[in-house]
Structures are given as C-alpha cells and as structure tokens.
Short mmCIF file of C-alpha atoms and ligand atoms in Angstrom, two decimals:
data_model
loop_
_atom_site.label_atom_id
_atom_site.label_comp_id
_atom_site.label_asym_id
_atom_site.label_seq_id
_atom_site.Cartn_x
_atom_site.Cartn_y
_atom_site.Cartn_z
CA UNK A 28 3.35 104.64 127.31
CA UNK A 29 4.69 107.68 129.14
CA UNK A 30 7.29 109.78 127.37
CA UNK A 31 10.12 111.21 129.46
CA UNK A 32 10.40 115.00 129.49
CA UNK A 33 13.90 114.69 128.03
CA UNK A 34 12.51 112.64 125.16
CA UNK A 35 9.81 115.27 124.53
CA UNK A 36 12.55 117.86 124.17
CA UNK A 37 14.43 115.60 121.80
CA UNK A 38 11.29 115.03 119.77
CA UNK A 39 10.79 118.76 119.46
CA UNK A 40 14.30 118.91 117.95
CA UNK A 41 14.13 115.84 115.77
CA UNK A 42 14.94 117.76 112.62
CA UNK A 43 18.44 118.63 114.12
CA UNK A 44 19.25 115.03 114.90
CA UNK A 45 19.62 113.53 111.43
CA UNK A 46 22.53 111.05 111.28
CA UNK A 47 23.83 107.91 109.63
CA UNK A 48 25.13 106.08 112.66
CA UNK A 49 23.70 107.63 115.79
CA UNK A 50 24.48 106.30 119.28
CA UNK A 51 22.03 106.78 122.17
CA UNK A 52 23.57 106.69 125.62
CA UNK A 53 21.36 105.90 128.62
CA UNK A 54 18.18 107.10 126.87
CA UNK A 55 14.91 105.40 127.75
CA UNK A 56 13.28 103.12 125.21
CA UNK A 57 10.27 105.42 124.65
CA UNK A 58 8.52 107.33 121.88
CA UNK A 59 11.56 109.39 120.95
CA UNK A 60 13.38 106.27 119.61
CA UNK A 61 10.20 105.04 117.84
CA UNK A 62 9.82 108.46 116.17
CA UNK A 63 13.53 108.66 115.33
CA UNK A 64 13.27 105.31 113.50
CA UNK A 65 10.25 106.52 111.51
CA UNK A 66 11.78 109.87 110.59
CA UNK A 67 15.27 108.44 109.70
CA UNK A 68 14.53 104.90 108.49
CA UNK A 69 18.00 104.46 107.00
CA UNK A 70 20.00 105.41 110.08
CA UNK A 71 21.88 102.59 111.72
CA UNK A 72 21.04 103.01 115.47
CA UNK A 73 23.22 101.85 118.39
CA UNK A 74 22.35 101.96 122.08
CA UNK A 75 24.30 101.81 125.37
CA UNK A 76 22.66 101.66 128.78
CA UNK A 77 24.46 101.14 132.02
CA UNK A 78 21.14 100.71 133.86
CA UNK A 79 19.91 97.11 133.65
CA UNK A 80 16.20 98.04 133.68
CA UNK A 81 16.53 100.49 130.76
CA UNK A 82 18.63 97.88 128.94
CA UNK A 83 15.86 95.29 129.30
CA UNK A 84 13.33 97.79 127.94
CA UNK A 85 15.56 98.33 124.82
CA UNK A 86 15.98 94.54 124.40
CA UNK A 87 12.17 94.14 124.49
CA UNK A 88 11.97 96.46 121.49
CA UNK A 89 14.83 94.62 119.73
CA UNK A 90 17.12 97.60 119.91
CA UNK A 91 20.76 96.62 119.55
CA UNK A 92 21.78 97.73 123.07
CA UNK A 93 25.00 97.19 125.09
CA UNK A 94 24.75 96.79 128.87
CA UNK A 95 28.27 97.33 130.19
CA UNK A 96 30.41 99.68 132.25
CA UNK A 97 31.76 101.28 129.11
CA UNK A 98 30.83 101.38 125.40
CA UNK A 99 32.86 99.41 122.91
CA UNK A 100 32.41 99.34 119.10
CA UNK A 101 34.43 99.15 115.89
CA UNK A 102 32.69 102.04 114.17
CA UNK A 103 32.58 105.83 114.27
CA UNK A 104 29.32 107.49 115.25
CA UNK A 105 28.44 110.78 113.59
CA UNK A 106 25.91 111.72 116.30
CA UNK A 107 25.80 110.74 120.02
CA UNK A 108 22.93 111.73 122.32
CA UNK A 109 23.75 111.36 126.03
CA UNK A 110 21.27 111.50 128.92
CA UNK A 111 23.04 113.78 131.43
CA UNK A 112 24.27 111.44 134.16
CA UNK A 113 22.95 111.50 137.69
CA UNK A 114 26.42 112.22 139.01
CA UNK A 115 28.70 114.88 137.54
CA UNK A 116 31.69 112.68 138.11
CA UNK A 117 30.23 110.29 135.51
CA UNK A 118 30.18 112.91 132.84
CA UNK A 119 33.93 113.01 132.13
CA UNK A 120 34.01 109.23 132.25
CA UNK A 121 31.16 108.94 129.71
CA UNK A 122 32.88 111.36 127.35
CA UNK A 123 36.29 109.81 127.73
CA UNK A 124 34.98 106.34 126.76
CA UNK A 125 33.81 107.76 123.39
CA UNK A 126 37.35 108.52 122.17
CA UNK A 127 37.59 105.48 119.96
CA UNK A 128 34.04 105.73 118.42
CA UNK A 129 34.23 109.41 117.38
CA UNK A 130 36.00 111.62 114.86
CA UNK A 131 36.24 115.40 114.20
CA UNK A 132 32.75 115.31 112.68
CA UNK A 133 30.96 113.68 115.61
CA UNK A 134 28.32 115.86 117.24
CA UNK A 135 27.51 115.18 120.85
CA UNK A 136 24.14 116.17 122.35
CA UNK A 137 23.36 116.27 126.05
CA UNK A 138 19.85 116.30 127.33
CA UNK A 139 18.78 116.58 130.92
CA UNK A 140 16.26 117.92 133.45
CA UNK A 141 17.13 121.52 134.48
CA UNK A 142 17.83 120.39 138.01
CA UNK A 143 20.12 117.55 136.98
CA UNK A 144 23.16 119.72 136.65
CA UNK A 145 23.04 119.79 132.81
CA UNK A 146 23.25 123.61 132.99
CA UNK A 147 26.97 123.34 133.80
CA UNK A 148 27.78 120.96 130.92
CA UNK A 149 29.70 123.69 128.99
CA UNK A 150 32.14 123.98 131.89
CA UNK A 151 32.20 120.31 132.86
CA UNK A 152 32.78 119.03 129.33
CA UNK A 153 35.28 121.66 128.25
CA UNK A 154 38.13 119.09 127.88
CA UNK A 155 36.05 116.91 125.64
CA UNK A 156 33.87 119.28 123.55
CA UNK A 157 34.43 122.43 121.56
CA UNK A 158 31.74 124.85 120.48
CA UNK A 159 29.45 123.64 123.24
CA UNK A 160 26.14 125.59 123.26
CA UNK A 161 22.57 125.49 124.49
CA UNK A 162 20.21 124.57 121.65
CA UNK A 163 16.81 124.49 123.33
CA UNK A 164 14.83 124.41 126.55
CA UNK A 165 11.35 122.98 127.15
CA UNK A 166 9.47 120.66 129.60
CA UNK A 167 11.89 121.69 132.41
CA UNK A 168 14.77 120.21 130.31
CA UNK A 169 17.76 121.57 128.43
CA UNK A 170 19.49 120.44 125.25
CA UNK A 171 23.19 121.19 124.56
CA UNK A 172 25.49 120.21 121.73
CA UNK A 173 29.18 120.40 120.93
CA UNK A 174 31.87 118.68 118.76
CA UNK A 175 33.98 115.97 120.19
CA UNK A 176 37.65 116.81 120.75
CA UNK A 177 39.88 113.84 120.11
CA UNK A 178 41.77 112.82 123.26
CA UNK A 179 45.48 112.44 123.30
CA UNK A 180 45.36 109.14 125.20
CA UNK A 181 43.20 106.07 124.43
CA UNK A 182 40.50 105.31 126.99
CA UNK A 183 41.68 103.01 129.68
CA UNK A 184 38.87 102.04 132.12
CA UNK A 185 41.41 101.02 134.81
CA UNK A 186 42.50 104.70 135.20
CA UNK A 187 38.93 105.64 136.23
CA UNK A 188 38.65 103.49 139.33
CA UNK A 189 39.01 105.46 142.60
CA UNK A 190 40.72 103.23 145.12
CA UNK A 191 40.74 103.61 148.89
CA UNK A 192 41.41 101.38 151.87
CA UNK A 193 38.53 100.77 154.29
CA UNK A 194 39.31 99.76 157.92
CA UNK A 195 36.36 97.95 159.44
CA UNK A 196 36.68 96.21 162.79
CA UNK A 197 40.44 95.64 162.40
CA UNK A 198 40.11 94.41 158.77
CA UNK A 199 41.43 96.44 155.82
CA UNK A 200 39.64 96.09 152.49
CA UNK A 201 40.69 97.84 149.29
CA UNK A 202 37.61 99.41 147.65
CA UNK A 203 37.50 100.18 143.90
CA UNK A 204 34.79 102.36 142.55
CA UNK A 205 34.02 103.86 139.10
CA UNK A 206 32.58 107.45 138.88
CA UNK A 207 29.04 107.81 140.27
CA UNK A 208 29.06 104.46 142.11
CA UNK A 209 27.77 104.63 145.65
CA UNK A 210 30.49 104.66 148.31
CA UNK A 211 32.87 105.98 145.70
CA UNK A 212 35.06 107.86 148.16
CA UNK A 213 34.23 106.79 151.67
CA UNK A 214 32.19 104.46 153.74
CA UNK A 215 28.49 105.46 153.94
CA UNK A 216 27.14 106.20 157.43
CA UNK A 217 24.29 103.69 156.96
CA UNK A 218 26.61 101.01 155.63
CA UNK A 219 28.98 101.52 158.55
CA UNK A 220 26.12 101.01 161.02
CA UNK A 221 24.98 97.86 159.18
CA UNK A 222 28.46 96.31 159.27
CA UNK A 223 28.62 96.82 163.02
CA UNK A 224 25.53 94.62 163.54
CA UNK A 225 26.10 91.64 161.29
CA UNK A 226 24.83 88.18 162.14
CA UNK A 227 27.09 85.20 161.94
CA UNK A 228 27.53 84.26 158.28
CA UNK A 229 29.80 81.24 158.81
CA UNK A 230 29.14 78.68 155.99
CA UNK A 231 26.18 80.77 154.69
CA UNK A 232 25.12 81.54 151.11
CA UNK A 233 24.58 85.33 151.22
CA UNK A 234 23.14 87.89 148.80
CA UNK A 235 24.37 91.54 148.98
CA UNK A 236 21.48 93.35 147.25
CA UNK A 237 22.33 96.78 145.72
CA UNK A 238 26.00 96.06 146.15
CA UNK A 239 27.46 99.38 144.82
CA UNK A 240 31.25 99.09 144.99
CA UNK A 241 30.94 95.75 146.91
CA UNK A 242 31.78 97.13 150.38
CA UNK A 243 29.30 94.93 152.33
CA UNK A 244 29.92 91.71 150.27
CA UNK A 245 33.71 92.16 150.44
CA UNK A 246 33.61 92.62 154.21
CA UNK A 247 31.47 89.51 154.74
CA UNK A 248 33.54 87.40 152.23
CA UNK A 249 36.78 88.32 154.00
CA UNK A 250 35.37 87.97 157.55
CA UNK A 251 33.61 84.67 156.93
CA UNK A 252 35.82 82.76 154.41
CA UNK A 253 33.43 79.79 154.43
CA UNK A 254 30.52 81.97 153.20
CA UNK A 255 29.56 82.22 149.49
CA UNK A 256 28.66 85.63 148.18
CA UNK A 257 26.30 86.82 145.41
CA UNK A 258 26.30 90.55 144.70
CA UNK A 259 23.44 92.20 142.70
CA UNK A 260 23.00 95.70 141.36
CA UNK A 261 21.09 97.52 138.55
CA UNK A 262 24.19 99.51 137.52
CA UNK A 263 26.89 98.11 135.26
CA UNK A 264 29.38 100.58 136.76
CA UNK A 265 28.52 99.27 140.25
CA UNK A 266 28.92 95.65 139.24
CA UNK A 267 32.27 96.37 137.50
CA UNK A 268 33.43 98.20 140.68
CA UNK A 269 32.31 95.35 142.96
CA UNK A 270 34.11 92.81 140.69
CA UNK A 271 37.28 94.87 140.87
CA UNK A 272 37.00 95.20 144.68
CA UNK A 273 36.65 91.39 144.97
CA UNK A 274 39.54 90.71 142.61
CA UNK A 275 41.86 93.21 144.49
CA UNK A 276 41.05 91.45 147.83
CA UNK A 277 41.43 88.00 146.33
CA UNK A 278 37.75 87.21 147.08
CA UNK A 279 35.28 85.09 145.12
CA UNK A 280 31.71 86.11 144.31
CA UNK A 281 28.87 85.81 141.83
CA UNK A 282 27.75 89.10 140.23
CA UNK A 283 24.15 89.57 139.11
CA UNK A 284 22.69 92.33 137.02
CA UNK A 285 19.10 92.90 138.10
CA UNK A 286 16.43 95.59 138.16
CA UNK A 287 15.08 95.19 141.69
CA UNK A 288 14.01 91.47 141.71
CA UNK A 289 14.03 90.90 137.93
CA UNK A 290 17.00 88.54 137.91
CA UNK A 291 17.09 87.14 141.47
CA UNK A 292 16.36 83.44 141.15
CA UNK A 293 18.42 81.63 143.78
CA UNK A 294 17.58 80.65 147.35
CA UNK A 295 19.86 82.15 150.06
CA UNK A 296 20.55 81.58 153.73
CA UNK A 297 20.85 85.36 154.25
CA UNK A 298 20.32 88.60 152.42
CA UNK A 299 21.88 91.86 153.37
CA UNK A 300 21.35 95.29 151.90
CA UNK A 301 21.71 99.05 152.17
CA UNK A 302 18.93 99.37 149.56
CA UNK A 303 18.48 102.18 147.07
CA UNK A 304 16.95 105.19 148.80
CA UNK A 305 15.05 108.28 147.75
CA UNK A 306 17.01 110.63 145.52
CA UNK A 307 14.12 112.61 144.20
CA UNK A 308 13.25 109.60 142.04
CA UNK A 309 10.10 107.62 142.79
CA UNK A 310 11.52 104.51 141.20
CA UNK A 311 14.10 104.12 144.00
CA UNK A 312 11.24 103.59 146.48
CA UNK A 313 9.50 101.28 144.10
CA UNK A 314 12.62 99.14 143.65
CA UNK A 315 13.14 98.83 147.41
CA UNK A 316 9.46 98.11 148.19
CA UNK A 317 9.41 95.43 145.52
CA UNK A 318 12.67 93.99 146.92
CA UNK A 319 11.26 93.88 150.49
CA UNK A 320 7.99 92.31 149.34
CA UNK A 321 9.51 89.64 147.19
CA UNK A 322 12.88 88.77 148.80
CA UNK A 323 11.37 86.41 151.44
CA UNK A 324 10.70 83.84 148.65
CA UNK A 325 14.49 83.73 148.05
CA UNK A 326 15.40 83.17 151.73
CA UNK A 327 15.44 79.68 153.28
CA UNK A 328 13.18 79.01 156.30
CA UNK A 329 14.97 80.40 159.40
CA UNK A 330 17.25 82.44 157.08
CA UNK A 331 17.71 86.15 157.70
CA UNK A 332 17.28 89.60 156.04
CA UNK A 333 19.35 92.47 157.43
CA UNK A 334 19.00 95.95 156.04
CA UNK A 335 19.75 99.50 156.96
CA UNK A 336 17.49 102.38 156.02
CA UNK A 337 16.76 105.97 156.92
CA UNK A 338 14.73 105.76 160.17
CA UNK A 339 11.83 107.79 158.66
CA UNK A 340 11.17 105.18 155.93
CA UNK A 341 8.27 102.87 156.80
CA UNK A 342 9.87 99.58 155.89
CA UNK A 343 9.12 97.62 159.06
CA UNK A 344 5.46 96.81 158.24
CA UNK A 345 6.40 95.60 154.75
CA UNK A 346 9.11 93.32 156.23
CA UNK A 347 6.80 92.12 159.05
CA UNK A 348 4.17 91.00 156.57
CA UNK A 349 6.59 88.55 154.99
CA UNK A 350 8.85 87.40 157.85
CA UNK A 351 8.18 85.51 161.14
CA UNK A 352 9.99 88.15 163.14
CA UNK A 353 11.61 91.56 162.61
CA UNK A 354 13.51 93.58 165.12
CA UNK A 355 15.34 96.93 165.10
CA UNK A 356 18.89 95.80 165.83
CA UNK A 357 20.12 99.39 166.31
CA UNK A 358 19.00 102.97 165.63
CA UNK A 359 21.64 105.74 165.32
CA UNK A 360 22.48 108.87 163.35
CA UNK A 361 19.06 108.83 161.54
CA UNK A 362 19.46 105.16 160.42
CA UNK A 363 17.87 101.92 161.59
CA UNK A 364 19.17 98.39 161.05
CA UNK A 365 16.38 95.86 160.65
CA UNK A 366 16.96 92.16 161.26
CA UNK A 367 14.26 89.74 160.13
CA UNK A 368 13.95 85.98 160.34
CA UNK A 369 12.01 84.09 157.66
C1 SAM B 8 22.55 102.92 148.98
S1 SAM B 8 23.40 102.19 147.69
C2 SAM B 8 24.28 100.92 148.57
C3 SAM B 8 25.62 100.50 147.91
C4 SAM B 8 26.47 99.54 148.75
N1 SAM B 8 25.74 98.34 149.15
C5 SAM B 8 27.05 100.25 149.99
O1 SAM B 8 26.51 100.01 151.04
O2 SAM B 8 28.03 101.01 149.80
C6 SAM B 8 22.21 101.33 146.80
C7 SAM B 8 22.63 100.57 145.54
O3 SAM B 8 21.41 100.03 144.92
C8 SAM B 8 21.53 100.10 143.55
N2 SAM B 8 20.19 100.12 142.94
C9 SAM B 8 19.40 101.24 142.65
N3 SAM B 8 18.25 100.86 142.08
C10 SAM B 8 18.33 99.48 141.97
C11 SAM B 8 17.43 98.50 141.41
N4 SAM B 8 16.32 98.88 140.82
N5 SAM B 8 17.76 97.21 141.48
C12 SAM B 8 18.94 96.82 142.02
N6 SAM B 8 19.85 97.73 142.56
C13 SAM B 8 19.53 99.02 142.54
C14 SAM B 8 22.36 101.34 143.25
O4 SAM B 8 23.00 101.26 141.99
C15 SAM B 8 23.32 101.37 144.47
O5 SAM B 8 24.54 100.75 144.14
#
C-alpha cells in the first residue's frame, strides 16, 4: 500500500506524537495510522474525514471515523493532527470547529505538501494557535505545531456559510456555501455555460453529480418544479452546503455521499454535471473518467447526460463509447458542453 508523503513525515516524527486521546483530521488511512497504533497501543484514537472516499478507507480498517461537515464529540483531545486543507478558507473553519473538543493543553499539528500553502500556517492560524512553529521538513512536506487558543464564542456552523444571490435567466436563487466548497463566492464560468444549454427536465428524475453548493440542482428544481432531484458529492462540506441551498429556496432533493460512482445506485432520466477537474491531483481525472464510463448504466434508455468540461479534456470518446449519440451543444470561453443520449 502506498504511503502518502505527509504520512512519511508524520512517521519520521512519531516519537513527538504521543497522546492519550488523539484526533486525526482528514488524514489518509495508511501506514502512519497502523504504526501509530503499534507504537501507542493504549491511545484512544478518533478520526474525522470530510472526504467520503477517505472515510470509507478508514471504515474498512474499523477506525472510529466521523464523516460530516464538522466534528462533534463529548471529549477533549490532547493531540490533533490536521492535514492542511486544499483551500486556505477551510483552515479557520477547521480550527474553529475544534473549540469544544480542546483545552489549554491540546497540541495541534499541521502537515501538508510544501506547495499546499502550509508554509503560511503560522500567519493563517494566528487567531487559533499560540506558539506556532515549524517542527520538521521532509518528502516535500512540512510539519507545524502550536497550542490551541480557546475561542470566546462557541462554534456555530451557520455563521460559516457564505450566502449570495444568483440571477440565472430571470430566476434568483440563494446559494449557501461553506469554506472551500466549489462556487463559494460566484457562479463558475463552466457552470454558467452549462445552465444556458439545459434540456427540458419537466417531470424528470435528475442526478446532479459533483453538486458542490447545489447551484445546478437548485436551478433545475426551481425551473422544473415537476422534476425530482438527487445531488451527489464526495465532500461533506459540499453536501451540507447543497442541503442549505435547497432549504433556503424551499426546494426538495435527495443528497448522496459518494466517491465517484461508489454510492450511485438509482436509475435516472437525466444526469447533469460540472465534474471534478484537474487541480494538480490525478485522482480528480480518475473520478471523472470512472463517472463517465459507469454513469450510462444509471440512465434510462433515451435518457440524457449533459456535462461541461474544459475543452482540452478528451471526454468525448469516453462518452461516445457508452451512449448512442453525443454532441457538443456549445463551445465558449475554453469550455464545452456535451449532451449525450443513452
Ligand atoms: C467543478 S465542481 C462543480 C460544483 C457544482 N456542481 C457547480 O457547478 O458549482 C466539482 C465537484 O465535484 C466534487 N468531487 C470531487 N471529487 C469527487 C468524487 N470523487 N466523487 C464525487 N464528487 C467529487 C467536488 O467536491 C466538487 O463539489
């Protein structure tokens, strides 16, 4: 099994990480955890992962892991190791949610690839940590630690949603998004193009795959009140945002946590997506390629798949191999909308 570079750095520093009740936030279920359990057999380990795929990997190893948009527990952790989040906006949120599970003795570690932004953790975390310092560097990764500063106010997740109105084709939808969720502040150019070329969803059962804050699903649900919407995403923060967007617009939907196709079981009349794209992470391609290869099985005969993607991505042949027809509905600003019939 491969061991993440960040886990190798943690392994190198295992002797520093002794604790009674450690909490591991968004760490992979790899050899670092196995080694930790061997080295500290009496420690009571807790896990939190907001990525559904990582959560499943912890479950497979019987780790007590929470998959949610924020961590909740009735105990104090003396050590918390956090994988530096992909978005800096998520850093403050992750630290704020720890207010109720820390005390003045809790040590927080941050581990991340050098190019992840972890270098600026001392500055970014200054309201939450004191004595923040760099402990080690190896395998292109950095390790920082500091002591948690108790926050004056209890954590309230509702205060962390960014809210903005979206005007699409004469319709106004209120969007709610937690830190780091796609489309957190404005409509994405690709999503905008996709929404301009929607098929007729009257009475259709529709899946919005990779729903983010629920922009696409909410627009369809409010434009076609007779449609039924399912929204799927790998991120607990995205799913919580999409739920909030639906509630605020008095819309109904079903929300599915899935890693690519792992939890997609239903049959739909139509699937729509602005799928995960390349962000320097190979897994984003893999998730989308698996989605494109397997989604046809979940679409009724004569049903449709409509997606938007960067024009340079070679998705058309993958779609064409599984669908009766696929056309480029529009190409603009570097994006292409593909419309396929099963
Ligand atoms: C380009 S964003 C689109 C978000 C939203 N539909 C929009 O248009 O604003 C892609 C979404 O795919 C989700 N995603 C990434 N990897 C995934 C995976 N393996 N399985 C399911 N969803 C994934 C991300 O969390 C993100 O919300």
